PDB file of C-alpha atoms in Angstrom:
ATOM      1  CA  MET A   1     135.482  28.437  24.875  1.00  0.00           C
ATOM      2  CA  ILE A   2     138.241  25.844  25.230  1.00  0.00           C
ATOM      3  CA  LEU A   3     136.215  23.437  23.081  1.00  0.00           C
ATOM      4  CA  LYS A   4     135.960  26.084  20.359  1.00  0.00           C
ATOM      5  CA  SER A   5     139.734  26.618  20.363  1.00  0.00           C
ATOM      6  CA  VAL A   6     140.540  22.884  20.229  1.00  0.00           C
ATOM      7  CA  PHE A   7     137.975  22.347  17.448  1.00  0.00           C
ATOM      8  CA  ASP A   8     139.316  25.322  15.468  1.00  0.00           C
ATOM      9  CA  ARG A   9     142.939  24.233  15.544  1.00  0.00           C
ATOM     10  CA  THR A  10     142.165  20.586  14.865  1.00  0.00           C
ATOM     11  CA  MET A  11     139.973  21.385  11.867  1.00  0.00           C
ATOM     12  CA  ALA A  12     142.478  23.967  10.572  1.00  0.00           C
ATOM     13  CA  LEU A  13     145.264  21.369  10.677  1.00  0.00           C
ATOM     14  CA  VAL A  14     143.068  18.770   8.960  1.00  0.00           C
ATOM     15  CA  GLY A  15     142.039  21.356   6.378  1.00  0.00           C
ATOM     16  CA  LEU A  16     145.612  22.339   5.560  1.00  0.00           C
ATOM     17  CA  LEU A  17     146.707  18.698   5.289  1.00  0.00           C
ATOM     18  CA  CYS A  18     143.779  17.814   3.015  1.00  0.00           C
ATOM     19  CA  LEU A  19     143.774  20.966   0.902  1.00  0.00           C
ATOM     20  CA  TRP A  20     147.500  21.417   0.311  1.00  0.00           C
ATOM     21  CA  PRO A  21     147.207  20.253  -3.347  1.00  0.00           C
ATOM     22  CA  VAL A  22     144.489  22.876  -3.922  1.00  0.00           C
ATOM     23  CA  LEU A  23     146.608  25.522  -2.209  1.00  0.00           C
ATOM     24  CA  LEU A  24     149.576  24.568  -4.394  1.00  0.00           C
ATOM     25  CA  VAL A  25     147.538  24.795  -7.611  1.00  0.00           C
ATOM     26  CA  ILE A  26     146.152  28.219  -6.644  1.00  0.00           C
ATOM     27  CA  TRP A  27     149.651  29.429  -5.753  1.00  0.00           C
ATOM     28  CA  MET A  28     150.946  28.280  -9.158  1.00  0.00           C
ATOM     29  CA  LEU A  29     148.031  29.910 -11.024  1.00  0.00           C
ATOM     30  CA  ILE A  30     148.636  33.240  -9.294  1.00  0.00           C
ATOM     31  CA  CYS A  31     152.348  33.081 -10.095  1.00  0.00           C
ATOM     32  CA  ILE A  32     151.521  32.425 -13.776  1.00  0.00           C
ATOM     33  CA  LYS A  33     148.498  34.698 -14.264  1.00  0.00           C
ATOM     34  CA  MET A  34     149.488  37.492 -11.854  1.00  0.00           C
ATOM     35  CA  PRO A  35     153.305  37.710 -12.006  1.00  0.00           C
ATOM     36  CA  GLY A  36     155.387  40.433 -10.460  1.00  0.00           C
ATOM     37  CA  GLY A  37     154.611  39.893  -6.811  1.00  0.00           C
ATOM     38  CA  SER A  38     153.886  37.464  -4.030  1.00  0.00           C
ATOM     39  CA  ALA A  39     151.018  35.013  -4.418  1.00  0.00           C
ATOM     40  CA  PHE A  40     150.003  35.879  -0.880  1.00  0.00           C
ATOM     41  CA  PHE A  41     148.399  39.042   0.458  1.00  0.00           C
ATOM     42  CA  LYS A  42     149.355  40.041   4.003  1.00  0.00           C
ATOM     43  CA  GLN A  43     147.615  42.756   5.971  1.00  0.00           C
ATOM     44  CA  LYS A  44     147.310  43.884   9.577  1.00  0.00           C
ATOM     45  CA  ARG A  45     143.837  43.205  10.948  1.00  0.00           C
ATOM     46  CA  VAL A  46     142.196  43.685  14.336  1.00  0.00           C
ATOM     47  CA  GLY A  47     141.880  40.525  16.408  1.00  0.00           C
ATOM     48  CA  SER A  48     140.350  39.689  19.757  1.00  0.00           C
ATOM     49  CA  ASN A  49     140.630  42.432  22.389  1.00  0.00           C
ATOM     50  CA  GLY A  50     141.827  44.821  19.696  1.00  0.00           C
ATOM     51  CA  ARG A  51     145.181  43.055  19.202  1.00  0.00           C
ATOM     52  CA  LEU A  52     146.649  43.425  15.719  1.00  0.00           C
ATOM     53  CA  PHE A  53     147.739  40.359  13.795  1.00  0.00           C
ATOM     54  CA  THR A  54     148.872  39.584  10.254  1.00  0.00           C
ATOM     55  CA  MET A  55     146.169  37.937   8.152  1.00  0.00           C
ATOM     56  CA  TYR A  56     147.118  35.833   5.130  1.00  0.00           C
ATOM     57  CA  LYS A  57     145.070  35.477   1.938  1.00  0.00           C
ATOM     58  CA  PHE A  58     145.776  34.620  -1.671  1.00  0.00           C
ATOM     59  CA  ARG A  59     146.375  37.787  -3.680  1.00  0.00           C
ATOM     60  CA  SER A  60     143.415  38.694  -5.888  1.00  0.00           C
ATOM     61  CA  MET A  61     144.330  42.237  -6.916  1.00  0.00           C
ATOM     62  CA  THR A  62     147.017  43.968  -8.927  1.00  0.00           C
ATOM     63  CA  MET A  63     150.181  44.760  -7.013  1.00  0.00           C
ATOM     64  CA  HIS A  64     150.008  48.544  -7.284  1.00  0.00           C
ATOM     65  CA  HIS A  65     146.692  50.238  -6.697  1.00  0.00           C
ATOM     66  CA  SER A  66     145.348  53.035  -4.527  1.00  0.00           C
ATOM     67  CA  GLY A  67     141.900  51.608  -3.878  1.00  0.00           C
ATOM     68  CA  SER A  68     140.066  51.789  -0.560  1.00  0.00           C
ATOM     69  CA  SER A  69     139.614  48.985   1.963  1.00  0.00           C
ATOM     70  CA  ILE A  70     136.076  48.524   0.616  1.00  0.00           C
ATOM     71  CA  SER A  71     135.976  46.092  -2.299  1.00  0.00           C
ATOM     72  CA  VAL A  72     133.322  46.361  -5.001  1.00  0.00           C
ATOM     73  CA  ALA A  73     132.566  43.742  -7.644  1.00  0.00           C
ATOM     74  CA  GLY A  74     133.942  44.655 -11.067  1.00  0.00           C
ATOM     75  CA  GLU A  75     136.762  46.914  -9.860  1.00  0.00           C
ATOM     76  CA  SER A  76     139.697  47.111 -12.255  1.00  0.00           C
ATOM     77  CA  ARG A  77     142.174  46.356  -9.457  1.00  0.00           C
ATOM     78  CA  ILE A  78     140.626  42.863  -9.076  1.00  0.00           C
ATOM     79  CA  THR A  79     142.189  40.562 -11.671  1.00  0.00           C
ATOM     80  CA  PRO A  80     140.120  38.002 -13.659  1.00  0.00           C
ATOM     81  CA  LEU A  81     141.690  35.149 -11.689  1.00  0.00           C
ATOM     82  CA  GLY A  82     141.235  37.124  -8.493  1.00  0.00           C
ATOM     83  CA  ALA A  83     137.534  37.569  -9.239  1.00  0.00           C
ATOM     84  CA  VAL A  84     137.118  33.793  -9.470  1.00  0.00           C
ATOM     85  CA  LEU A  85     139.065  33.227  -6.257  1.00  0.00           C
ATOM     86  CA  ARG A  86     136.948  35.816  -4.436  1.00  0.00           C
ATOM     87  CA  LYS A  87     133.652  34.480  -5.810  1.00  0.00           C
ATOM     88  CA  TYR A  88     134.276  30.997  -4.427  1.00  0.00           C
ATOM     89  CA  LYS A  89     136.187  32.260  -1.337  1.00  0.00           C
ATOM     90  CA  PHE A  90     139.337  30.371  -2.379  1.00  0.00           C
ATOM     91  CA  ASP A  91     141.368  33.494  -1.594  1.00  0.00           C
ATOM     92  CA  GLU A  92     140.578  32.955   2.090  1.00  0.00           C
ATOM     93  CA  LEU A  93     141.990  29.420   2.372  1.00  0.00           C
ATOM     94  CA  PRO A  94     145.385  30.614   3.735  1.00  0.00           C
ATOM     95  CA  GLU A  95     143.488  31.952   6.751  1.00  0.00           C
ATOM     96  CA  LEU A  96     143.454  28.343   7.968  1.00  0.00           C
ATOM     97  CA  TRP A  97     147.039  29.078   8.997  1.00  0.00           C
ATOM     98  CA  ASN A  98     145.815  32.015  11.081  1.00  0.00           C
ATOM     99  CA  VAL A  99     143.340  29.667  12.758  1.00  0.00           C
ATOM    100  CA  LEU A 100     146.025  27.061  13.412  1.00  0.00           C
ATOM    101  CA  ILE A 101     148.318  29.552  15.169  1.00  0.00           C
ATOM    102  CA  GLY A 102     145.466  31.019  17.198  1.00  0.00           C
ATOM    103  CA  ASP A 103     144.969  34.438  15.602  1.00  0.00           C
ATOM    104  CA  MET A 104     141.571  33.539  14.166  1.00  0.00           C
ATOM    105  CA  SER A 105     138.687  31.130  14.606  1.00  0.00           C
ATOM    106  CA  LEU A 106     136.779  29.164  11.983  1.00  0.00           C
ATOM    107  CA  VAL A 107     133.632  31.063  13.012  1.00  0.00           C
ATOM    108  CA  GLY A 108     133.478  34.678  14.138  1.00  0.00           C
ATOM    109  CA  PRO A 109     133.250  38.233  12.830  1.00  0.00           C
ATOM    110  CA  ARG A 110     135.388  38.982   9.796  1.00  0.00           C
ATOM    111  CA  PRO A 111     138.583  40.783  10.876  1.00  0.00           C
ATOM    112  CA  ASP A 112     138.478  44.496  10.108  1.00  0.00           C
ATOM    113  CA  VAL A 113     141.347  46.764   9.171  1.00  0.00           C
ATOM    114  CA  PRO A 114     142.467  49.187  11.915  1.00  0.00           C
ATOM    115  CA  GLY A 115     140.072  52.102  12.062  1.00  0.00           C
ATOM    116  CA  TYR A 116     136.717  50.365  12.016  1.00  0.00           C
ATOM    117  CA  ALA A 117     137.234  48.826  15.452  1.00  0.00           C
ATOM    118  CA  ASP A 118     137.971  52.322  16.771  1.00  0.00           C
ATOM    119  CA  CYS A 119     134.410  53.303  15.814  1.00  0.00           C
ATOM    120  CA  LEU A 120     132.913  50.803  18.248  1.00  0.00           C
ATOM    121  CA  ARG A 121     131.522  52.360  21.417  1.00  0.00           C
ATOM    122  CA  GLY A 122     129.964  51.040  24.627  1.00  0.00           C
ATOM    123  CA  GLU A 123     128.310  47.631  24.428  1.00  0.00           C
ATOM    124  CA  PHE A 124     129.243  47.323  20.761  1.00  0.00           C
ATOM    125  CA  ARG A 125     132.869  46.800  21.795  1.00  0.00           C
ATOM    126  CA  ASP A 126     131.742  43.410  23.101  1.00  0.00           C
ATOM    127  CA  MET A 127     132.366  42.181  19.568  1.00  0.00           C
ATOM    128  CA  LEU A 128     136.107  42.528  20.191  1.00  0.00           C
ATOM    129  CA  LYS A 129     135.893  39.732  22.770  1.00  0.00           C
ATOM    130  CA  LEU A 130     135.567  37.331  19.849  1.00  0.00           C
ATOM    131  CA  LYS A 131     138.375  36.003  17.704  1.00  0.00           C
ATOM    132  CA  PRO A 132     137.751  36.987  14.089  1.00  0.00           C
ATOM    133  CA  GLY A 133     136.605  34.145  11.882  1.00  0.00           C
ATOM    134  CA  ILE A 134     136.850  32.836   8.340  1.00  0.00           C
ATOM    135  CA  THR A 135     133.054  32.666   8.296  1.00  0.00           C
ATOM    136  CA  GLY A 136     130.248  33.749  10.588  1.00  0.00           C
ATOM    137  CA  PRO A 137     126.574  34.699  10.717  1.00  0.00           C
ATOM    138  CA  ALA A 138     127.248  38.169   9.304  1.00  0.00           C
ATOM    139  CA  SER A 139     129.408  36.661   6.555  1.00  0.00           C
ATOM    140  CA  LEU A 140     126.531  34.385   5.577  1.00  0.00           C
ATOM    141  CA  LYS A 141     124.095  37.281   5.334  1.00  0.00           C
ATOM    142  CA  TYR A 142     126.524  39.394   3.316  1.00  0.00           C
ATOM    143  CA  ARG A 143     128.144  36.658   1.236  1.00  0.00           C
ATOM    144  CA  ASN A 144     127.403  38.800  -1.858  1.00  0.00           C
ATOM    145  CA  GLU A 145     128.604  42.016  -0.252  1.00  0.00           C
ATOM    146  CA  GLU A 146     130.782  43.101  -3.176  1.00  0.00           C
ATOM    147  CA  GLU A 147     127.886  42.724  -5.614  1.00  0.00           C
ATOM    148  CA  LEU A 148     125.607  44.628  -3.230  1.00  0.00           C
ATOM    149  CA  LEU A 149     128.082  47.505  -2.928  1.00  0.00           C
ATOM    150  CA  ALA A 150     128.422  47.642  -6.720  1.00  0.00           C
ATOM    151  CA  LYS A 151     124.724  48.577  -6.943  1.00  0.00           C
ATOM    152  CA  VAL A 152     124.840  51.629  -4.641  1.00  0.00           C
ATOM    153  CA  LYS A 153     125.997  55.144  -5.488  1.00  0.00           C
ATOM    154  CA  ASP A 154     128.452  55.533  -2.588  1.00  0.00           C
ATOM    155  CA  PRO A 155     129.795  52.093  -1.560  1.00  0.00           C
ATOM    156  CA  LYS A 156     131.918  53.337   1.343  1.00  0.00           C
ATOM    157  CA  ARG A 157     129.106  55.371   2.867  1.00  0.00           C
ATOM    158  CA  TYR A 158     126.649  52.488   2.471  1.00  0.00           C
ATOM    159  CA  ASN A 159     129.129  50.147   4.112  1.00  0.00           C
ATOM    160  CA  ASP A 160     129.801  52.525   7.000  1.00  0.00           C
ATOM    161  CA  GLU A 161     126.179  53.467   7.638  1.00  0.00           C
ATOM    162  CA  VAL A 162     124.302  50.244   6.820  1.00  0.00           C
ATOM    163  CA  ILE A 163     126.415  47.106   6.454  1.00  0.00           C
ATOM    164  CA  PHE A 164     129.010  47.635   9.192  1.00  0.00           C
ATOM    165  CA  PRO A 165     126.454  48.471  11.954  1.00  0.00           C
ATOM    166  CA  ASP A 166     124.319  45.499  10.903  1.00  0.00           C
ATOM    167  CA  LYS A 167     127.340  43.185  11.046  1.00  0.00           C
ATOM    168  CA  VAL A 168     128.174  44.447  14.551  1.00  0.00           C
ATOM    169  CA  ARG A 169     124.606  43.736  15.685  1.00  0.00           C
ATOM    170  CA  ILE A 170     124.627  40.224  14.204  1.00  0.00           C
ATOM    171  CA  ASN A 171     128.037  39.403  15.672  1.00  0.00           C
ATOM    172  CA  ARG A 172     126.999  40.597  19.150  1.00  0.00           C
ATOM    173  CA  ASN A 173     123.970  38.341  18.863  1.00  0.00           C
ATOM    174  CA  TYR A 174     126.306  35.479  17.940  1.00  0.00           C
ATOM    175  CA  LEU A 175     128.501  36.231  20.973  1.00  0.00           C
ATOM    176  CA  HIS A 176     125.577  36.132  23.397  1.00  0.00           C
ATOM    177  CA  ASN A 177     124.026  33.007  21.846  1.00  0.00           C
ATOM    178  CA  TRP A 178     127.212  31.039  21.213  1.00  0.00           C
ATOM    179  CA  CYS A 179     127.353  27.300  21.593  1.00  0.00           C
ATOM    180  CA  PHE A 180     129.525  24.666  19.952  1.00  0.00           C
ATOM    181  CA  TRP A 181     126.715  23.364  17.732  1.00  0.00           C
ATOM    182  CA  LEU A 182     126.001  26.874  16.478  1.00  0.00           C
ATOM    183  CA  ASP A 183     129.553  26.986  15.090  1.00  0.00           C
ATOM    184  CA  VAL A 184     129.061  23.611  13.432  1.00  0.00           C
ATOM    185  CA  LYS A 185     125.779  24.824  11.932  1.00  0.00           C
ATOM    186  CA  ILE A 186     127.387  28.000  10.563  1.00  0.00           C
ATOM    187  CA  ILE A 187     130.214  25.995   8.973  1.00  0.00           C
ATOM    188  CA  VAL A 188     127.722  23.614   7.323  1.00  0.00           C
ATOM    189  CA  TYR A 189     125.589  26.539   6.122  1.00  0.00           C
ATOM    190  CA  THR A 190     128.704  28.203   4.705  1.00  0.00           C
ATOM    191  CA  ILE A 191     129.567  25.083   2.703  1.00  0.00           C
ATOM    192  CA  LEU A 192     125.975  24.761   1.475  1.00  0.00           C
ATOM    193  CA  GLY A 193     125.680  28.480   0.690  1.00  0.00           C
ATOM    194  CA  LYS A 194     122.674  28.903   2.982  1.00  0.00           C
ATOM    195  CA  ASN A 195     121.735  31.746   5.340  1.00  0.00           C
ATOM    196  CA  LEU A 196     120.883  31.410   9.013  1.00  0.00           C
ATOM    197  CA  GLU A 197     117.297  31.705  10.113  1.00  0.00           C
ATOM    198  CA  GLU A 198     116.084  35.276   9.989  1.00  0.00           C
ATOM    199  CA  GLU A 199     115.051  35.207  13.644  1.00  0.00           C
ATOM    200  CA  PHE A 200     118.702  34.744  14.623  1.00  0.00           C
ATOM    201  CA  LEU A 201     119.773  37.707  12.513  1.00  0.00           C
ATOM    202  CA  LYS A 202     117.148  40.071  13.962  1.00  0.00           C
TER     203      LYS A 202
END
């Protein structure tokens, strides 16, 4: 996977150099519209082989809240500006820095908070061999995850019993079918807002 690593870091550097004006504007908007705290959100996430790392995102929630790690569309802790950032995935742009320094990949499973990785048993722990990614096949399928969770009675239970196991299955499939052009395809599909073929997700 040397090619994957070189591609990731090169594209992350290019992305940061090209998008710095966008990053600056978002940073300024957060400082103006969401004062009283940092424009960035930092949190420990589980990386490859279970190693913890600090993930960086733009802040999209109020500073002081006691919500769970499961986000649902329409929550009061998500600010109006934050809702826009989350809808178009602009809040995830700082993760390009995580890719550049080697904590993440452009494509891979989304990094979970500590606790979920501990639930993985047997062959399902294969998923931890992958670097977490900004996008991935499971991310494409569940791009509207927050809206989906808003429609169910118990979002956390639905996530734990339905979405999380399905994501693990899809990401293991990605691991065992990985090739460089698959990553390119996933990135293009992410930009276009398309899903992967259903046969890959089965």
